[in-house]
């Protein structure tokens, strides 16, 4: 019954009509909102959880949002879980949900990738379209990922579409130039799943232990660990199997590195003020010279 209702709902929405009434001995209004949700395929418990979200919202909004998620291929449980994480989706027009799904498909997310991306990152429904397109352009034109690699990046780490573009590009450049890693290895390692600060900490830690060397013309004196092992392993496993170190040593290193960066920032600021003071003195001497000549 749920499958038949869903097919009818899809046809109605594509035609711009209202949702079909739930089949059964009574009308949707007579059965109530819970009965209508159960007809769509939700269990009584799932219907109860849905009705608890935005309780003042009209049932038509709740049913329309749930329908769009089911039409995307999400299971009833996945749809409920997504709406629980992002109940604001219930207030979005059904047409907006449908259009955003189509936009994401055009960007390379389709089928199971689209379902997984939206389940992990419901914020994608709220991001402006131009921002999504700009992130994709950056990955294709400046990071030079192929179309296939881009689809894999978006499918495994959809949050790249939410990142500040400057941060996203900086992380790519760091992996490419400082670590000597190419695009395919980045995709295989799911580079963008790790925050940049942690990637940098792990990389520099390995460098200072003599376990990682920036390739020169593609060559290194040491055999660098794979990016996948640096990114995907938990901190405990990374330290044990890659860095051959202890959590205590790593914590001390991170504190020392943070202190180094603070001191460098202070030195940069001091140097900037010194340059400004020098310019002021030059201007003052120049003014004095002009006055003396007069």
Short mmCIF file of C-alpha atoms in Angstrom, two decimals:
data_model
loop_
_atom_site.label_atom_id
_atom_site.label_comp_id
_atom_site.label_asym_id
_atom_site.label_seq_id
_atom_site.Cartn_x
_atom_site.Cartn_y
_atom_site.Cartn_z
CA UNK A 1 0.00 0.00 0.00
CA UNK A 2 2.82 2.42 0.87
CA UNK A 3 4.53 1.77 -2.49
CA UNK A 4 1.31 2.46 -4.39
CA UNK A 5 0.73 5.66 -2.44
CA UNK A 6 4.31 6.78 -3.05
CA UNK A 7 4.03 6.26 -6.80
CA UNK A 8 0.83 8.26 -6.82
CA UNK A 9 2.43 11.01 -4.75
CA UNK A 10 5.34 11.24 -7.16
CA UNK A 11 3.05 11.62 -10.15
CA UNK A 12 0.93 14.22 -8.36
CA UNK A 13 3.90 16.33 -7.30
CA UNK A 14 5.46 16.23 -10.75
CA UNK A 15 2.14 17.37 -12.18
CA UNK A 16 1.89 20.19 -9.63
CA UNK A 17 -1.15 18.68 -7.91
CA UNK A 18 -1.82 18.11 -4.25
CA UNK A 19 -0.93 14.87 -2.55
CA UNK A 20 -3.36 12.00 -3.13
CA UNK A 21 -5.62 10.98 -0.32
CA UNK A 22 -4.43 7.97 1.60
CA UNK A 23 -6.29 4.83 0.48
CA UNK A 24 -8.38 2.92 2.96
CA UNK A 25 -11.83 2.84 4.48
CA UNK A 26 -11.62 6.48 5.55
CA UNK A 27 -10.27 9.67 4.09
CA UNK A 28 -6.92 11.09 5.12
CA UNK A 29 -8.66 13.76 7.17
CA UNK A 30 -10.84 11.19 8.87
CA UNK A 31 -7.96 8.90 9.70
CA UNK A 32 -5.90 11.79 11.00
CA UNK A 33 -2.30 12.82 10.48
CA UNK A 34 -0.86 9.70 12.12
CA UNK A 35 -2.90 7.38 9.92
CA UNK A 36 -1.84 9.29 6.81
CA UNK A 37 1.83 8.90 7.74
CA UNK A 38 1.35 5.19 8.39
CA UNK A 39 -0.21 4.84 4.94
CA UNK A 40 2.94 6.41 3.48
CA UNK A 41 4.96 3.58 5.01
CA UNK A 42 5.90 4.96 8.42
CA UNK A 43 5.44 2.71 11.42
CA UNK A 44 3.29 3.93 14.34
CA UNK A 45 6.46 4.76 16.28
CA UNK A 46 7.95 6.67 13.33
CA UNK A 47 4.68 8.54 12.81
CA UNK A 48 4.67 9.52 16.49
CA UNK A 49 8.23 10.87 16.20
CA UNK A 50 7.32 12.84 13.09
CA UNK A 51 4.26 14.38 14.72
CA UNK A 52 6.40 15.46 17.68
CA UNK A 53 8.46 17.66 15.36
CA UNK A 54 7.18 21.21 14.94
CA UNK A 55 3.82 20.27 16.56
CA UNK A 56 2.19 23.57 15.54
CA UNK A 57 2.95 22.95 11.91
CA UNK A 58 0.08 21.95 9.66
CA UNK A 59 -0.02 18.26 8.67
CA UNK A 60 0.26 19.11 4.96
CA UNK A 61 3.78 20.54 5.46
CA UNK A 62 4.91 17.48 7.39
CA UNK A 63 3.50 15.08 4.82
CA UNK A 64 4.92 17.03 1.89
CA UNK A 65 8.44 17.07 3.38
CA UNK A 66 8.26 13.38 4.26
CA UNK A 67 7.03 12.57 0.76
CA UNK A 68 9.94 14.37 -0.90
CA UNK A 69 12.44 12.50 1.23
CA UNK A 70 10.80 9.16 0.44
CA UNK A 71 10.83 10.03 -3.27
CA UNK A 72 14.59 10.63 -3.00
CA UNK A 73 14.91 7.00 -2.01
CA UNK A 74 15.34 7.39 1.73
CA UNK A 75 13.78 4.72 3.91
CA UNK A 76 11.06 5.83 6.35
CA UNK A 77 13.53 5.51 9.25
CA UNK A 78 16.21 7.51 7.42
CA UNK A 79 13.66 10.21 6.56
CA UNK A 80 12.53 10.50 10.19
CA UNK A 81 16.11 10.59 11.45
CA UNK A 82 17.00 13.35 8.96
CA UNK A 83 13.99 15.45 9.97
CA UNK A 84 14.84 14.97 13.64
CA UNK A 85 18.34 16.32 13.00
CA UNK A 86 17.04 19.20 10.90
CA UNK A 87 13.38 19.90 11.75
CA UNK A 88 13.60 23.23 9.90
CA UNK A 89 13.22 21.19 6.70
CA UNK A 90 9.55 20.78 7.57
CA UNK A 91 9.02 24.48 6.94
CA UNK A 92 10.64 24.47 3.52
CA UNK A 93 8.22 24.32 0.58
CA UNK A 94 8.08 20.89 -1.02
CA UNK A 95 9.07 22.49 -4.32
CA UNK A 96 12.23 23.87 -2.72
CA UNK A 97 13.20 20.41 -1.47
CA UNK A 98 12.60 18.93 -4.91
CA UNK A 99 14.56 21.65 -6.70
CA UNK A 100 17.53 21.31 -4.36
CA UNK A 101 17.62 17.55 -4.91
CA UNK A 102 17.69 18.17 -8.67
CA UNK A 103 20.51 20.72 -8.27
CA UNK A 104 22.57 18.22 -6.28
CA UNK A 105 22.00 15.59 -8.95
CA UNK A 106 23.30 18.02 -11.59
CA UNK A 107 26.39 18.61 -9.46
CA UNK A 108 27.19 14.90 -9.55
CA UNK A 109 25.28 13.45 -6.60
CA UNK A 110 22.83 10.84 -7.78
CA UNK A 111 21.30 7.60 -6.61
CA UNK A 112 22.79 6.26 -3.41
CA UNK A 113 25.31 9.11 -3.24
CA UNK A 114 22.51 11.66 -3.01
CA UNK A 115 20.70 9.69 -0.31
CA UNK A 116 23.86 9.30 1.78
CA UNK A 117 24.89 12.93 1.33
CA UNK A 118 21.53 14.31 2.46
CA UNK A 119 21.32 11.88 5.37
CA UNK A 120 24.74 12.96 6.60
CA UNK A 121 24.38 16.62 5.78
CA UNK A 122 20.78 17.93 5.73
CA UNK A 123 22.17 21.49 5.72
CA UNK A 124 22.60 21.04 1.97
CA UNK A 125 18.91 21.86 1.60
CA UNK A 126 19.56 25.34 3.03
CA UNK A 127 22.79 26.40 1.28
CA UNK A 128 22.34 28.98 -1.52
CA UNK A 129 22.62 27.47 -4.98
CA UNK A 130 25.42 29.86 -6.03
CA UNK A 131 27.54 28.73 -3.11
CA UNK A 132 27.13 25.09 -4.08
CA UNK A 133 28.10 25.83 -7.67
CA UNK A 134 31.12 27.90 -6.57
CA UNK A 135 32.41 25.02 -4.42
CA UNK A 136 32.09 22.62 -7.34
CA UNK A 137 33.91 25.05 -9.67
CA UNK A 138 36.75 25.35 -7.16
CA UNK A 139 37.14 21.58 -6.91
CA UNK A 140 37.02 21.13 -10.70
CA UNK A 141 38.91 24.18 -11.97
CA UNK A 142 41.40 25.02 -9.21
CA UNK A 143 41.91 21.65 -7.54
CA UNK A 144 41.62 19.84 -10.91
CA UNK A 145 39.61 16.86 -9.73
CA UNK A 146 38.13 14.87 -12.61
CA UNK A 147 34.35 14.55 -12.92
CA UNK A 148 34.51 11.03 -11.48
CA UNK A 149 36.74 12.12 -8.60
CA UNK A 150 34.41 15.03 -7.88
CA UNK A 151 31.42 12.69 -7.60
CA UNK A 152 33.37 10.55 -5.16
CA UNK A 153 34.40 13.58 -3.06
CA UNK A 154 30.83 14.86 -2.89
CA UNK A 155 29.47 11.42 -2.08
CA UNK A 156 31.92 10.64 0.73
CA UNK A 157 32.32 14.15 2.13
CA UNK A 158 29.32 16.34 1.20
CA UNK A 159 30.35 18.89 3.84
CA UNK A 160 32.88 20.27 1.32
CA UNK A 161 29.90 22.11 -0.17
CA UNK A 162 29.47 23.94 3.16
CA UNK A 163 33.12 24.80 3.75
CA UNK A 164 34.55 28.26 3.28
CA UNK A 165 36.11 28.13 -0.16
CA UNK A 166 39.38 29.63 1.07
CA UNK A 167 39.71 26.91 3.72
CA UNK A 168 38.83 24.17 1.25
CA UNK A 169 41.42 25.34 -1.27
CA UNK A 170 44.06 25.77 1.44
CA UNK A 171 43.60 22.17 2.60
CA UNK A 172 43.96 20.93 -0.98
CA UNK A 173 47.11 23.00 -1.54
CA UNK A 174 48.64 21.78 1.70
CA UNK A 175 48.11 18.13 0.75
CA UNK A 176 49.30 18.71 -2.83
CA UNK A 177 52.38 20.89 -2.27
CA UNK A 178 53.50 20.24 1.32
CA UNK A 179 52.67 16.55 1.44
CA UNK A 180 53.19 15.74 -2.23
CA UNK A 181 49.86 13.94 -2.61
CA UNK A 182 47.98 13.81 -5.89
CA UNK A 183 44.24 14.02 -6.48
CA UNK A 184 43.57 10.29 -6.76
CA UNK A 185 45.20 9.59 -3.40
CA UNK A 186 43.21 12.45 -1.84
CA UNK A 187 39.98 10.92 -3.07
CA UNK A 188 40.92 7.42 -1.93
CA UNK A 189 41.91 8.75 1.50
CA UNK A 190 38.78 10.93 1.80
CA UNK A 191 41.01 13.87 2.60
CA UNK A 192 38.26 16.39 3.34
CA UNK A 193 36.71 14.27 6.07
CA UNK A 194 39.55 15.33 8.38
CA UNK A 195 39.68 18.92 9.71
CA UNK A 196 42.66 20.77 8.29
CA UNK A 197 44.16 21.51 11.73
CA UNK A 198 44.33 17.80 12.59
CA UNK A 199 45.76 16.90 9.16
CA UNK A 200 48.52 19.47 9.66
CA UNK A 201 49.24 18.31 13.21
CA UNK A 202 49.66 14.69 12.12
CA UNK A 203 51.77 15.58 9.10
CA UNK A 204 54.18 17.85 10.98
CA UNK A 205 54.42 15.33 13.81
CA UNK A 206 55.54 12.69 11.31
CA UNK A 207 57.96 15.13 9.70
CA UNK A 208 59.67 15.94 12.98
CA UNK A 209 59.98 12.28 13.80
CA UNK A 210 61.70 11.72 10.48
CA UNK A 211 58.85 9.63 9.14
CA UNK A 212 57.59 11.95 6.38
CA UNK A 213 59.44 13.93 3.74
CA UNK A 214 58.04 16.38 1.20
CA UNK A 215 58.75 14.84 -2.21
CA UNK A 216 61.16 16.69 -4.49
CA UNK A 217 60.33 16.06 -8.14
CA UNK A 218 58.25 13.12 -6.98
CA UNK A 219 61.14 11.52 -5.09
CA UNK A 220 61.82 11.10 -1.35
CA UNK A 221 64.61 9.61 0.71
CA UNK A 222 62.10 7.92 2.97
CA UNK A 223 58.97 5.88 2.26
CA UNK A 224 56.16 8.20 3.29
CA UNK A 225 53.08 6.76 5.01
CA UNK A 226 49.98 6.65 2.84
CA UNK A 227 47.62 9.58 3.17
CA UNK A 228 44.80 7.12 3.83
CA UNK A 229 46.57 5.90 6.98
CA UNK A 230 47.12 9.46 8.19
CA UNK A 231 43.53 10.53 7.60
CA UNK A 232 41.36 7.49 8.20
CA UNK A 233 42.93 5.94 11.29
CA UNK A 234 41.79 6.97 14.74
CA UNK A 235 44.31 8.97 16.74
CA UNK A 236 45.15 5.90 18.83
CA UNK A 237 45.80 3.71 15.78
CA UNK A 238 47.64 6.50 13.96
CA UNK A 239 50.07 6.93 16.84
CA UNK A 240 50.57 3.20 17.32
CA UNK A 241 50.97 2.03 13.72
CA UNK A 242 52.09 5.11 11.76
CA UNK A 243 53.84 7.55 14.11
CA UNK A 244 55.17 4.86 16.48
CA UNK A 245 54.56 7.20 19.38
CA UNK A 246 52.37 7.64 22.45
CA UNK A 247 49.34 9.85 23.14
CA UNK A 248 51.37 11.73 25.75
CA UNK A 249 54.10 12.61 23.24
CA UNK A 250 51.52 13.75 20.71
CA UNK A 251 49.77 15.98 23.22
CA UNK A 252 53.06 17.62 24.19
CA UNK A 253 53.89 18.12 20.52
CA UNK A 254 50.54 19.81 19.78
CA UNK A 255 51.02 22.21 22.70
CA UNK A 256 54.54 23.09 21.57
CA UNK A 257 53.38 23.57 17.98
CA UNK A 258 50.57 25.88 19.11
CA UNK A 259 53.08 27.89 21.14
CA UNK A 260 55.42 28.12 18.15
CA UNK A 261 52.62 29.47 16.00
CA UNK A 262 51.63 32.03 18.63
CA UNK A 263 55.22 33.26 18.87
CA UNK A 264 55.48 33.45 15.10
CA UNK A 265 52.28 35.49 14.91
CA UNK A 266 53.66 37.87 17.53
CA UNK A 267 56.93 38.21 15.59
CA UNK A 268 55.01 38.94 12.40
CA UNK A 269 53.00 41.63 14.17
CA UNK A 270 56.17 43.17 15.66
CA UNK A 271 57.82 43.17 12.25
CA UNK A 272 54.78 44.87 10.75
CA UNK A 273 54.85 47.63 13.39
CA UNK A 274 58.60 48.04 12.91
CA UNK A 275 58.11 48.57 9.18
CA UNK A 276 55.33 51.08 9.84
CA UNK A 277 57.52 52.98 12.33
CA UNK A 278 60.33 53.06 9.81
CA UNK A 279 58.03 54.51 7.18
CA UNK A 280 56.84 57.17 9.63
CA UNK A 281 60.46 58.14 10.44
CA UNK A 282 61.26 58.41 6.74
CA UNK A 283 58.23 60.64 6.24
CA UNK A 284 59.25 62.77 9.23
CA UNK A 285 62.85 63.10 8.04
CA UNK A 286 61.59 64.02 4.60
CA UNK A 287 59.34 66.72 6.05
CA UNK A 288 62.20 68.09 8.15
CA UNK A 289 64.48 68.18 5.14
CA UNK A 290 61.92 70.10 3.15
CA UNK A 291 61.49 72.58 6.01
CA UNK A 292 65.28 73.03 6.32
CA UNK A 293 65.61 73.69 2.63
CA UNK A 294 62.93 76.30 2.80
#
